[in-house]
Amino acid sequence: MVGDLSGLSDEELMLRYRDGDVAAFDVLVRKHRNGLLNFLFRMTRNRTVAEEVQGDVWLKIHRAASRYEPRAKFTTYLYTVAYRQCLTVLESRANKIKPAGVDVETMERQHGFPGGHDAPAWTNPERAVATDEQLRRLQREIDDLPEAHRAAFNLYYREGMSCAEVASVLNLTAKEIKGRLAYARRLLRERVVG
Amino acid sequence: MMDCSAYKELSGLRPEDLSPDEASSLRGHLDRCDLCRSEQLADEELLALVDRLPTLESDITAADVRRMDGLESSLAEEDGARPAPPARRWLPVLLAVAAAAALALLIVPGRFTRGPDPAPQRLKGAGGGDVVPASLDLQFSVEGGAADGGRVIAGADGAAVSRDRGLLFGVQVEGKGRLSLFEIDPQGAARALMPSDHATWSRGPSGVLTLTDAAGQPLAYRPDGPPGAYRYVALMTDDAGRTPGPEDVATLRRGGDVEGIELLASDEFEVQWTAGDERGSTGP
């Protein structure tokens, strides 16, 4: 069954699901779950919250399936629902959401073995340490971007959406998106690359 | 002709987001403006770093979604109440689904006995390849024994260690974190061996981290206490937390929580220290 669905676009899959093909929704979920979770994690900076919101997003998509019409790209629809759900959660929890104690960075395979802030002098390849520090700083600086700039930056550069799609998700104009991306790049460039 | 201000707004965008005129104007401006050209190089460096940031993997399925929908509907019918808030709704389903395999980024409990590890949940690395979560393999060798060019080879369970020799420590690690090493004496008292002002971890040609002095020479360790069974425990903890102390080891070994410490991986082995030429036995 999945093989029959492999060549279909997201919009076609969603239409198949609307018309009763359960497997089509499974294909959609598997295809987009990683990207969606990553976007939500980057917005909420909390893994548990991101997973909760992801579940809510897919549930909304599922429940609205009978009314689905492909007025835009499916990813635009998916991430619009996700972004709005994210805003709802962030607003309701305000400052109660804390960044996850375990960061994705700690799980990435690195060349060396960087020490902690108060660790003794680990012996590591200098280049690997510099890159590790830069990556940590980059992640912190992205996390510290204003929410709207962070959303635009993540959707464009990490989820690979076009300016028009990002604009649609965030309910802004393409010009505004370009401005936010330029601002985010400048800030990150100054603080991370130097 | 495009000025710097207009350039800055459009640079860093992908070609498909530029009109042909915009793309042409950008190229023309770069040919003339050194400042914007250097900013473009910085942008390229920045975006290359962005591509290296790690990503998460999700294991949610459509079946989970439908199950949750059914569960919520049942709850609503039975109680006449609103569905449970998001904080509680997904946890039971996801726990059930992830029963065998840990979700990416859940802390992997320390391994306190030697044995095969469960299949690790894999993350996607920045390049798209799989990334193995944090793991740790504490090894030892005997001073003057089977060492090869300063490299610590896998500890041989069952080898006796005489106190007229020393113990060389090595660690094979995957992932990132803070590495600590502790000794537990026969009476159960723990003391920290690393971090130390007198030693460091040096990466050898095999990739194993060896405990060395500042000059990179392997350090041979001997306990201060009497002969007996000593346990050596290596802990890898999250960089963001505090360095574990001897008082934390017992709790972490039991799998308990210690405030301010996230345990990523661990390993340990036991050494039977003998006096002089007396030989005993060791175990894992």
Short mmCIF file of C-alpha atoms in Angstrom, two decimals:
data_model
loop_
_atom_site.label_atom_id
_atom_site.label_comp_id
_atom_site.label_asym_id
_atom_site.label_seq_id
_atom_site.Cartn_x
_atom_site.Cartn_y
_atom_site.Cartn_z
CA MET A 1 0.00 0.00 0.00
CA VAL A 2 2.78 2.42 0.90
CA GLY A 3 4.44 1.66 -2.41
CA ASP A 4 1.32 2.87 -4.20
CA LEU A 5 1.53 6.15 -2.38
CA SER A 6 5.22 6.84 -2.77
CA GLY A 7 4.94 8.97 -5.88
CA LEU A 8 2.15 11.16 -4.61
CA SER A 9 2.57 14.77 -3.55
CA ASP A 10 1.72 15.84 -0.02
CA GLU A 11 -1.47 17.41 -1.26
CA GLU A 12 -2.50 14.25 -3.06
CA LEU A 13 -1.76 12.19 0.03
CA MET A 14 -3.89 14.44 2.16
CA LEU A 15 -6.71 14.21 -0.35
CA ARG A 16 -6.41 10.42 -0.29
CA TYR A 17 -6.65 10.53 3.49
CA ARG A 18 -9.67 12.77 3.25
CA ASP A 19 -11.23 10.15 1.03
CA GLY A 20 -10.51 7.33 3.46
CA ASP A 21 -7.01 6.06 2.67
CA VAL A 22 -5.56 5.66 6.14
CA ALA A 23 -2.11 4.72 4.88
CA ALA A 24 -1.78 8.07 3.14
CA PHE A 25 -1.80 9.89 6.46
CA ASP A 26 0.86 7.57 7.80
CA VAL A 27 3.09 8.48 4.89
CA LEU A 28 2.54 12.16 5.58
CA VAL A 29 3.30 11.84 9.27
CA ARG A 30 6.48 9.86 8.67
CA LYS A 31 7.63 12.29 6.01
CA HIS A 32 7.17 15.45 8.03
CA ARG A 33 7.45 14.43 11.68
CA ASN A 34 11.17 15.13 12.05
CA GLY A 35 11.01 18.55 10.43
CA LEU A 36 7.97 19.46 12.45
CA LEU A 37 9.46 18.34 15.74
CA ASN A 38 12.66 20.23 15.04
CA PHE A 39 10.78 23.41 14.20
CA LEU A 40 8.71 23.16 17.35
CA PHE A 41 11.77 22.40 19.45
CA ARG A 42 13.57 25.41 18.05
CA MET A 43 10.58 27.57 18.86
CA THR A 44 9.85 26.27 22.33
CA ARG A 45 13.40 25.22 23.26
CA ASN A 46 11.90 22.40 25.26
CA ARG A 47 11.73 18.85 23.94
CA THR A 48 8.78 17.76 26.02
CA VAL A 49 6.69 20.74 25.03
CA ALA A 50 7.69 20.34 21.39
CA GLU A 51 6.50 16.73 21.40
CA GLU A 52 3.22 17.69 23.03
CA VAL A 53 2.62 20.42 20.49
CA GLN A 54 3.52 18.11 17.64
CA GLY A 55 0.91 15.66 18.79
CA ASP A 56 -1.66 18.41 18.96
CA VAL A 57 -0.75 19.60 15.48
CA TRP A 58 -1.15 16.19 13.89
CA LEU A 59 -4.39 15.69 15.78
CA LYS A 60 -5.74 18.95 14.37
CA ILE A 61 -4.67 17.95 10.85
CA HIS A 62 -6.29 14.56 11.31
CA ARG A 63 -9.55 15.99 12.62
CA ALA A 64 -9.75 18.54 9.82
CA ALA A 65 -9.01 15.97 7.11
CA SER A 66 -12.62 15.62 6.01
CA ARG A 67 -12.67 19.32 5.13
CA TYR A 68 -9.24 19.47 3.51
CA GLU A 69 -8.84 21.38 0.28
CA PRO A 70 -5.36 22.02 -1.16
CA ARG A 71 -5.49 25.82 -1.26
CA ALA A 72 -1.76 26.00 -0.52
CA LYS A 73 1.14 23.61 -0.17
CA PHE A 74 0.58 21.03 2.51
CA THR A 75 3.74 22.11 4.31
CA THR A 76 2.46 25.65 4.45
CA TYR A 77 -0.75 24.34 6.00
CA LEU A 78 1.09 22.05 8.40
CA TYR A 79 3.51 24.68 9.62
CA THR A 80 0.83 27.32 9.88
CA VAL A 81 -1.09 25.06 12.23
CA ALA A 82 2.15 24.29 14.05
CA TYR A 83 3.19 27.91 14.41
CA ARG A 84 -0.20 28.99 15.70
CA GLN A 85 -0.31 26.10 18.13
CA CYS A 86 3.16 27.00 19.23
CA LEU A 87 2.21 30.61 19.87
CA THR A 88 -0.79 29.49 21.90
CA VAL A 89 1.36 27.29 24.06
CA LEU A 90 4.10 29.87 24.45
CA GLU A 91 1.63 32.57 25.41
CA SER A 92 -0.17 30.37 27.90
CA ARG A 93 3.02 29.20 29.53
CA ALA A 94 4.81 32.55 29.27
CA ASN A 95 8.07 32.24 31.15
CA LYS A 96 7.29 28.85 32.62
CA ILE A 97 8.84 26.97 29.73
CA LYS A 98 12.49 26.47 30.40
CA PRO A 99 15.01 25.30 27.83
CA ALA A 100 15.52 21.56 28.00
CA GLY A 101 18.23 20.44 30.36
CA VAL A 102 19.64 18.20 27.69
CA ASP A 103 20.44 19.87 24.46
CA VAL A 104 20.66 18.23 21.08
CA GLU A 105 24.22 19.46 20.85
CA THR A 106 25.33 17.11 23.56
CA MET A 107 24.41 14.16 21.42
CA GLU A 108 26.20 15.17 18.29
CA ARG A 109 29.23 13.19 17.39
CA GLN A 110 32.27 15.38 17.44
CA HIS A 111 35.85 14.92 16.52
CA GLY A 112 37.17 15.73 19.94
CA PHE A 113 35.85 15.60 23.47
CA PRO A 114 35.23 19.12 24.66
CA GLY A 115 35.43 19.75 28.32
CA GLY A 116 32.86 21.58 30.37
CA HIS A 117 33.20 25.10 31.56
CA ASP A 118 35.02 24.19 34.73
CA ALA A 119 36.76 21.08 33.48
CA PRO A 120 40.54 20.82 33.50
CA ALA A 121 42.53 21.35 30.35
CA TRP A 122 41.28 18.61 28.06
CA THR A 123 43.56 17.94 25.19
CA ASN A 124 41.52 18.38 22.02
CA PRO A 125 42.13 19.29 18.41
CA GLU A 126 41.96 23.06 18.38
CA ARG A 127 39.81 23.21 15.30
CA ALA A 128 37.18 20.87 16.72
CA VAL A 129 36.98 22.90 19.95
CA ALA A 130 36.53 26.14 18.04
CA THR A 131 33.74 24.67 15.96
CA ASP A 132 32.06 23.15 19.01
CA GLU A 133 32.10 26.52 20.74
CA GLN A 134 30.78 28.22 17.66
CA LEU A 135 27.95 25.74 17.30
CA ARG A 136 26.98 26.17 20.94
CA ARG A 137 27.06 29.93 20.56
CA LEU A 138 25.13 29.79 17.32
CA GLN A 139 22.40 27.69 18.91
CA ARG A 140 22.18 30.06 21.87
CA GLU A 141 22.04 33.12 19.63
CA ILE A 142 19.35 31.59 17.44
CA ASP A 143 17.38 30.70 20.57
CA ASP A 144 17.72 34.28 21.74
CA LEU A 145 16.40 35.81 18.52
CA PRO A 146 13.04 37.53 18.88
CA GLU A 147 10.34 34.94 18.36
CA ALA A 148 9.17 36.19 14.99
CA HIS A 149 12.73 36.41 13.66
CA ARG A 150 13.53 32.99 15.06
CA ALA A 151 10.50 31.49 13.37
CA ALA A 152 11.38 33.08 10.03
CA PHE A 153 15.02 32.03 10.30
CA ASN A 154 14.20 28.44 11.21
CA LEU A 155 11.49 28.01 8.60
CA TYR A 156 13.65 29.45 5.84
CA TYR A 157 17.12 28.14 6.61
CA ARG A 158 16.36 24.93 8.49
CA GLU A 159 13.08 23.75 7.06
CA GLY A 160 13.98 25.00 3.58
CA MET A 161 10.76 26.87 2.93
CA SER A 162 10.59 29.63 0.35
CA CYS A 163 10.08 33.24 1.31
CA ALA A 164 6.52 33.05 0.10
CA GLU A 165 5.79 29.98 2.19
CA VAL A 166 7.35 31.47 5.29
CA ALA A 167 5.34 34.60 4.75
CA SER A 168 2.18 32.54 4.51
CA VAL A 169 2.92 30.57 7.67
CA LEU A 170 3.76 33.66 9.68
CA ASN A 171 1.02 35.78 8.11
CA LEU A 172 3.48 38.39 6.91
CA THR A 173 4.53 39.75 3.54
CA ALA A 174 7.50 38.38 1.66
CA LYS A 175 9.21 41.73 2.07
CA GLU A 176 8.79 41.54 5.84
CA ILE A 177 10.21 38.03 5.82
CA LYS A 178 13.25 39.15 3.84
CA GLY A 179 13.76 41.96 6.32
CA ARG A 180 13.58 39.59 9.28
CA LEU A 181 15.96 37.15 7.65
CA ALA A 182 18.43 39.95 6.95
CA TYR A 183 18.18 41.13 10.54
CA ALA A 184 18.68 37.62 11.90
CA ARG A 185 21.64 36.98 9.64
CA ARG A 186 23.29 40.24 10.62
CA LEU A 187 22.82 39.56 14.31
CA LEU A 188 24.10 36.00 14.08
CA ARG A 189 26.94 36.97 11.82
CA GLU A 190 28.13 39.61 14.28
CA ARG A 191 27.76 37.45 17.36
CA VAL A 192 28.93 34.10 16.05
CA VAL A 193 31.14 34.54 13.03
CA GLY A 194 32.58 37.86 14.07
CA MET B 1 22.20 50.12 -9.57
CA MET B 2 21.77 48.24 -6.30
CA ASP B 3 23.05 49.89 -3.11
CA CYS B 4 24.35 48.17 0.00
CA SER B 5 21.06 48.47 1.84
CA ALA B 6 19.14 46.71 -0.90
CA TYR B 7 21.89 44.15 -1.23
CA LYS B 8 21.76 43.25 2.45
CA GLU B 9 18.07 42.49 2.23
CA LEU B 10 18.46 40.07 -0.65
CA SER B 11 21.79 38.45 0.07
CA GLY B 12 21.57 35.11 1.85
CA LEU B 13 18.39 34.20 0.01
CA ARG B 14 18.25 31.17 -2.20
CA PRO B 15 18.26 31.72 -5.98
CA GLU B 16 14.67 30.54 -6.31
CA ASP B 17 13.59 33.42 -4.08
CA LEU B 18 15.16 36.02 -6.34
CA SER B 19 13.86 37.36 -9.59
CA PRO B 20 16.30 37.31 -12.52
CA ASP B 21 16.75 41.09 -12.19
CA GLU B 22 17.43 40.81 -8.46
CA ALA B 23 19.96 38.03 -9.00
CA SER B 24 21.73 40.04 -11.65
CA SER B 25 21.79 43.17 -9.48
CA LEU B 26 23.19 41.21 -6.56
CA ARG B 27 26.02 39.87 -8.65
CA GLY B 28 26.77 43.31 -10.02
CA HIS B 29 26.86 44.85 -6.56
CA LEU B 30 29.22 42.19 -5.27
CA ASP B 31 31.60 42.93 -8.09
CA ARG B 32 31.85 46.51 -6.92
CA CYS B 33 31.53 46.40 -3.13
CA ASP B 34 34.29 44.90 -0.99
CA LEU B 35 32.31 45.31 2.23
CA CYS B 36 29.31 43.41 0.96
CA ARG B 37 31.57 40.78 -0.51
CA SER B 38 33.17 40.18 2.90
CA GLU B 39 29.72 40.06 4.48
CA GLN B 40 28.68 37.49 1.96
CA LEU B 41 31.62 35.33 2.95
CA ALA B 42 30.62 35.71 6.57
CA ASP B 43 27.06 34.75 5.66
CA GLU B 44 28.31 31.66 3.91
CA GLU B 45 30.31 30.74 6.99
CA LEU B 46 27.28 31.34 9.19
CA LEU B 47 24.96 29.22 7.06
CA ALA B 48 27.54 26.46 6.88
CA LEU B 49 27.49 26.40 10.68
CA VAL B 50 23.70 26.37 10.67
CA ASP B 51 23.82 23.27 8.48
CA ARG B 52 25.97 21.60 11.13
CA LEU B 53 23.48 22.09 13.94
CA PRO B 54 22.10 18.73 15.01
CA THR B 55 18.50 17.70 14.54
CA LEU B 56 16.02 15.56 16.40
CA GLU B 57 14.15 12.49 15.27
CA SER B 58 10.52 11.88 16.02
CA ASP B 59 8.81 8.54 16.26
CA ILE B 60 5.21 9.69 16.27
CA THR B 61 3.01 7.80 13.84
CA ALA B 62 -0.41 8.26 12.33
CA ALA B 63 -1.59 5.37 14.48
CA ASP B 64 -0.63 7.37 17.58
CA VAL B 65 -2.67 10.28 16.31
CA ARG B 66 -5.73 8.14 15.63
CA ARG B 67 -5.33 6.38 18.96
CA MET B 68 -5.23 9.70 20.74
CA ASP B 69 -8.25 10.89 18.87
CA GLY B 70 -10.12 7.79 19.93
CA LEU B 71 -8.92 8.12 23.52
CA GLU B 72 -9.99 11.74 23.76
CA SER B 73 -13.36 10.96 22.29
CA SER B 74 -13.87 8.17 24.83
CA LEU B 75 -12.87 10.40 27.71
CA ALA B 76 -15.18 13.11 26.52
CA GLU B 77 -18.06 10.68 26.30
CA GLU B 78 -17.45 9.07 29.68
CA ASP B 79 -16.78 12.15 31.72
CA GLY B 80 -18.57 14.78 29.74
CA ALA B 81 -15.41 16.75 30.42
CA ARG B 82 -13.04 18.57 28.13
CA PRO B 83 -10.07 16.63 26.86
CA ALA B 84 -7.05 16.58 29.12
CA PRO B 85 -4.64 19.48 28.61
CA PRO B 86 -1.72 18.90 26.27
CA ALA B 87 0.70 18.40 29.11
CA ARG B 88 -0.79 15.02 29.92
CA ARG B 89 -2.41 13.84 26.74
CA TRP B 90 0.48 12.54 24.76
CA LEU B 91 2.64 11.10 27.46
CA PRO B 92 0.88 7.72 27.90
CA VAL B 93 0.66 7.12 24.16
CA LEU B 94 4.25 8.04 23.50
CA LEU B 95 5.50 6.02 26.42
CA ALA B 96 3.62 3.01 25.13
CA VAL B 97 5.00 3.47 21.65
CA ALA B 98 8.52 4.08 22.84
CA ALA B 99 8.56 1.23 25.32
CA ALA B 100 11.50 -0.56 23.80
CA ALA B 101 13.54 2.26 22.36
CA ALA B 102 14.30 5.54 24.12
CA LEU B 103 13.11 8.70 22.40
CA ALA B 104 15.96 10.68 20.98
CA LEU B 105 17.45 12.85 23.67
CA LEU B 106 16.04 11.02 26.67
CA ILE B 107 18.91 10.46 29.01
CA VAL B 108 20.44 7.04 28.59
CA PRO B 109 20.86 5.65 32.10
CA GLY B 110 24.37 4.78 33.07
CA ARG B 111 25.50 1.27 32.42
CA PHE B 112 26.80 -0.10 35.59
CA THR B 113 27.40 -3.60 34.46
CA ARG B 114 29.30 -4.74 31.45
CA GLY B 115 27.12 -6.23 28.82
CA PRO B 116 25.56 -5.50 25.46
CA ASP B 117 23.93 -2.10 25.18
CA PRO B 118 20.37 -1.75 23.87
CA ALA B 119 20.25 -0.40 20.33
CA PRO B 120 20.72 3.33 20.73
CA GLN B 121 18.15 5.75 19.37
CA ARG B 122 19.83 7.48 16.50
CA LEU B 123 19.85 11.19 15.84
CA LYS B 124 20.45 12.79 12.53
CA GLY B 125 23.78 14.53 12.42
CA ALA B 126 24.29 17.81 10.70
CA GLY B 127 25.37 16.08 7.53
CA GLY B 128 22.29 13.90 7.52
CA GLY B 129 24.09 10.78 8.70
CA ASP B 130 23.13 8.91 11.83
CA VAL B 131 24.62 10.02 15.11
CA VAL B 132 25.03 7.61 17.98
CA PRO B 133 24.00 8.94 21.39
CA ALA B 134 26.57 9.35 24.15
CA SER B 135 28.39 6.18 25.15
CA LEU B 136 31.37 5.43 27.24
CA ASP B 137 33.75 2.51 27.51
CA LEU B 138 36.23 2.67 30.38
CA GLN B 139 39.32 0.64 29.74
CA PHE B 140 42.51 -0.05 31.63
CA SER B 141 45.93 -1.43 31.09
CA VAL B 142 48.71 -2.29 33.43
CA GLU B 143 51.86 -0.21 33.60
CA GLY B 144 54.67 -2.12 32.01
CA GLY B 145 52.17 -4.64 30.74
CA ALA B 146 50.32 -4.79 27.48
CA ALA B 147 50.54 -1.27 26.24
CA ASP B 148 51.25 -0.32 22.68
CA GLY B 149 52.97 2.96 22.00
CA GLY B 150 51.27 4.64 24.91
CA ARG B 151 47.84 3.49 23.77
CA VAL B 152 45.65 1.94 26.41
CA ILE B 153 44.22 -1.30 25.16
CA ALA B 154 41.06 -2.96 26.30
CA GLY B 155 41.19 -4.01 29.92
CA ALA B 156 41.51 -7.72 30.35
CA ASP B 157 38.98 -8.93 32.87
CA GLY B 158 40.64 -11.36 35.12
CA ALA B 159 44.03 -9.70 35.00
CA ALA B 160 45.63 -9.16 38.35
CA VAL B 161 47.10 -5.80 39.15
CA SER B 162 49.99 -5.63 41.50
CA ARG B 163 50.61 -2.43 43.40
CA ASP B 164 54.19 -2.31 42.36
CA ARG B 165 52.75 -1.41 38.98
CA GLY B 166 50.18 1.15 38.13
CA LEU B 167 46.88 1.27 36.34
CA LEU B 168 46.58 3.16 33.08
CA PHE B 169 43.12 4.46 32.29
CA GLY B 170 41.60 4.93 28.88
CA VAL B 171 38.17 5.92 27.72
CA GLN B 172 36.43 5.37 24.43
CA VAL B 173 33.67 7.92 24.10
CA GLU B 174 30.97 8.90 21.69
CA GLY B 175 29.02 12.06 22.05
CA LYS B 176 29.86 15.15 24.02
CA GLY B 177 29.84 15.86 27.70
CA ARG B 178 31.89 16.21 30.85
CA LEU B 179 34.01 13.22 31.83
CA SER B 180 34.66 12.33 35.47
CA LEU B 181 36.47 9.38 36.97
CA PHE B 182 36.03 8.04 40.49
CA GLU B 183 37.52 5.35 42.66
CA ILE B 184 35.43 3.43 45.17
CA ASP B 185 37.51 1.72 47.79
CA PRO B 186 36.75 -1.62 49.47
CA GLN B 187 34.81 0.24 52.19
CA GLY B 188 32.59 1.88 49.60
CA ALA B 189 34.03 5.37 49.91
CA ALA B 190 34.29 7.26 46.65
CA ARG B 191 36.89 9.79 45.66
CA ALA B 192 37.36 11.75 42.50
CA LEU B 193 40.31 10.98 40.28
CA MET B 194 39.26 13.29 37.46
CA PRO B 195 38.92 16.21 37.06
CA SER B 196 42.34 16.80 38.55
CA ASP B 197 44.93 19.54 38.56
CA HIS B 198 47.60 16.96 37.85
CA ALA B 199 46.16 15.03 34.95
CA THR B 200 44.32 15.39 31.72
CA TRP B 201 42.73 13.23 29.03
CA SER B 202 44.81 12.98 25.87
CA ARG B 203 43.54 11.48 22.65
CA GLY B 204 45.84 8.83 21.28
CA PRO B 205 46.21 7.65 17.70
CA SER B 206 43.49 5.06 18.18
CA GLY B 207 41.07 7.72 19.32
CA VAL B 208 41.02 6.44 22.90
CA LEU B 209 41.31 9.14 25.54
CA THR B 210 44.18 8.24 27.86
CA LEU B 211 44.74 9.67 31.30
CA THR B 212 48.03 11.52 31.04
CA ASP B 213 50.07 14.22 32.67
CA ALA B 214 50.18 17.69 31.16
CA ALA B 215 52.97 16.60 28.86
CA GLY B 216 50.83 13.81 27.46
CA GLN B 217 52.62 10.95 29.17
CA PRO B 218 50.28 8.18 30.39
CA LEU B 219 49.81 8.31 34.13
CA ALA B 220 50.03 5.10 36.11
CA TYR B 221 47.68 5.15 39.06
CA ARG B 222 47.99 3.33 42.35
CA PRO B 223 45.49 3.58 45.16
CA ASP B 224 46.51 4.96 48.53
CA GLY B 225 44.48 2.43 50.49
CA PRO B 226 45.15 -1.17 51.45
CA PRO B 227 44.92 -4.12 49.02
CA GLY B 228 41.43 -5.12 48.08
CA ALA B 229 38.67 -4.70 45.53
CA TYR B 230 38.47 -1.19 44.12
CA ARG B 231 35.89 -0.04 41.65
CA TYR B 232 36.58 2.59 39.00
CA VAL B 233 33.61 4.49 37.68
CA ALA B 234 33.61 6.82 34.67
CA LEU B 235 30.68 9.17 34.22
CA MET B 236 29.83 11.32 31.25
CA THR B 237 27.49 14.12 32.22
CA ASP B 238 25.94 17.06 30.46
CA ASP B 239 28.22 20.05 29.95
CA ALA B 240 25.55 22.42 31.14
CA GLY B 241 25.30 20.80 34.56
CA ARG B 242 27.75 20.74 37.42
CA THR B 243 30.67 18.37 37.73
CA PRO B 244 29.65 15.35 39.79
CA GLY B 245 31.41 14.90 43.10
CA PRO B 246 32.16 11.76 45.13
CA GLU B 247 28.91 12.31 47.03
CA ASP B 248 26.95 11.91 43.79
CA VAL B 249 28.44 8.64 42.61
CA ALA B 250 26.36 6.27 44.72
CA THR B 251 23.08 7.85 43.61
CA LEU B 252 24.09 7.97 39.97
CA ARG B 253 25.18 4.32 40.09
CA ARG B 254 21.74 3.36 41.39
CA GLY B 255 20.12 5.22 38.50
CA GLY B 256 18.85 7.95 40.78
CA ASP B 257 18.54 11.64 40.00
CA VAL B 258 21.03 14.18 41.21
CA GLU B 259 20.08 17.81 40.99
CA GLY B 260 22.14 19.73 38.52
CA ILE B 261 23.56 16.62 36.87
CA GLU B 262 22.35 14.87 33.74
CA LEU B 263 24.01 11.50 33.32
CA LEU B 264 24.64 10.70 29.67
CA ALA B 265 26.70 7.52 29.88
CA SER B 266 28.80 5.56 32.31
CA ASP B 267 31.01 2.54 32.67
CA GLU B 268 32.94 0.89 35.46
CA PHE B 269 35.11 -2.04 36.32
CA GLU B 270 36.61 -3.61 39.38
CA VAL B 271 40.27 -4.17 40.09
CA GLN B 272 41.63 -6.38 42.79
CA TRP B 273 44.72 -4.59 44.00
CA THR B 274 47.30 -6.88 45.46
CA ALA B 275 50.35 -6.06 47.54
CA GLY B 276 53.74 -6.41 45.88
CA ASP B 277 54.04 -9.66 43.94
CA GLU B 278 50.90 -11.21 45.41
CA ARG B 279 48.40 -11.95 42.69
CA GLY B 280 44.64 -12.11 43.03
CA SER B 281 41.71 -11.99 40.66
CA THR B 282 39.60 -9.32 39.11
CA GLY B 283 36.14 -9.15 37.77
CA PRO B 284 34.13 -6.82 35.62
#
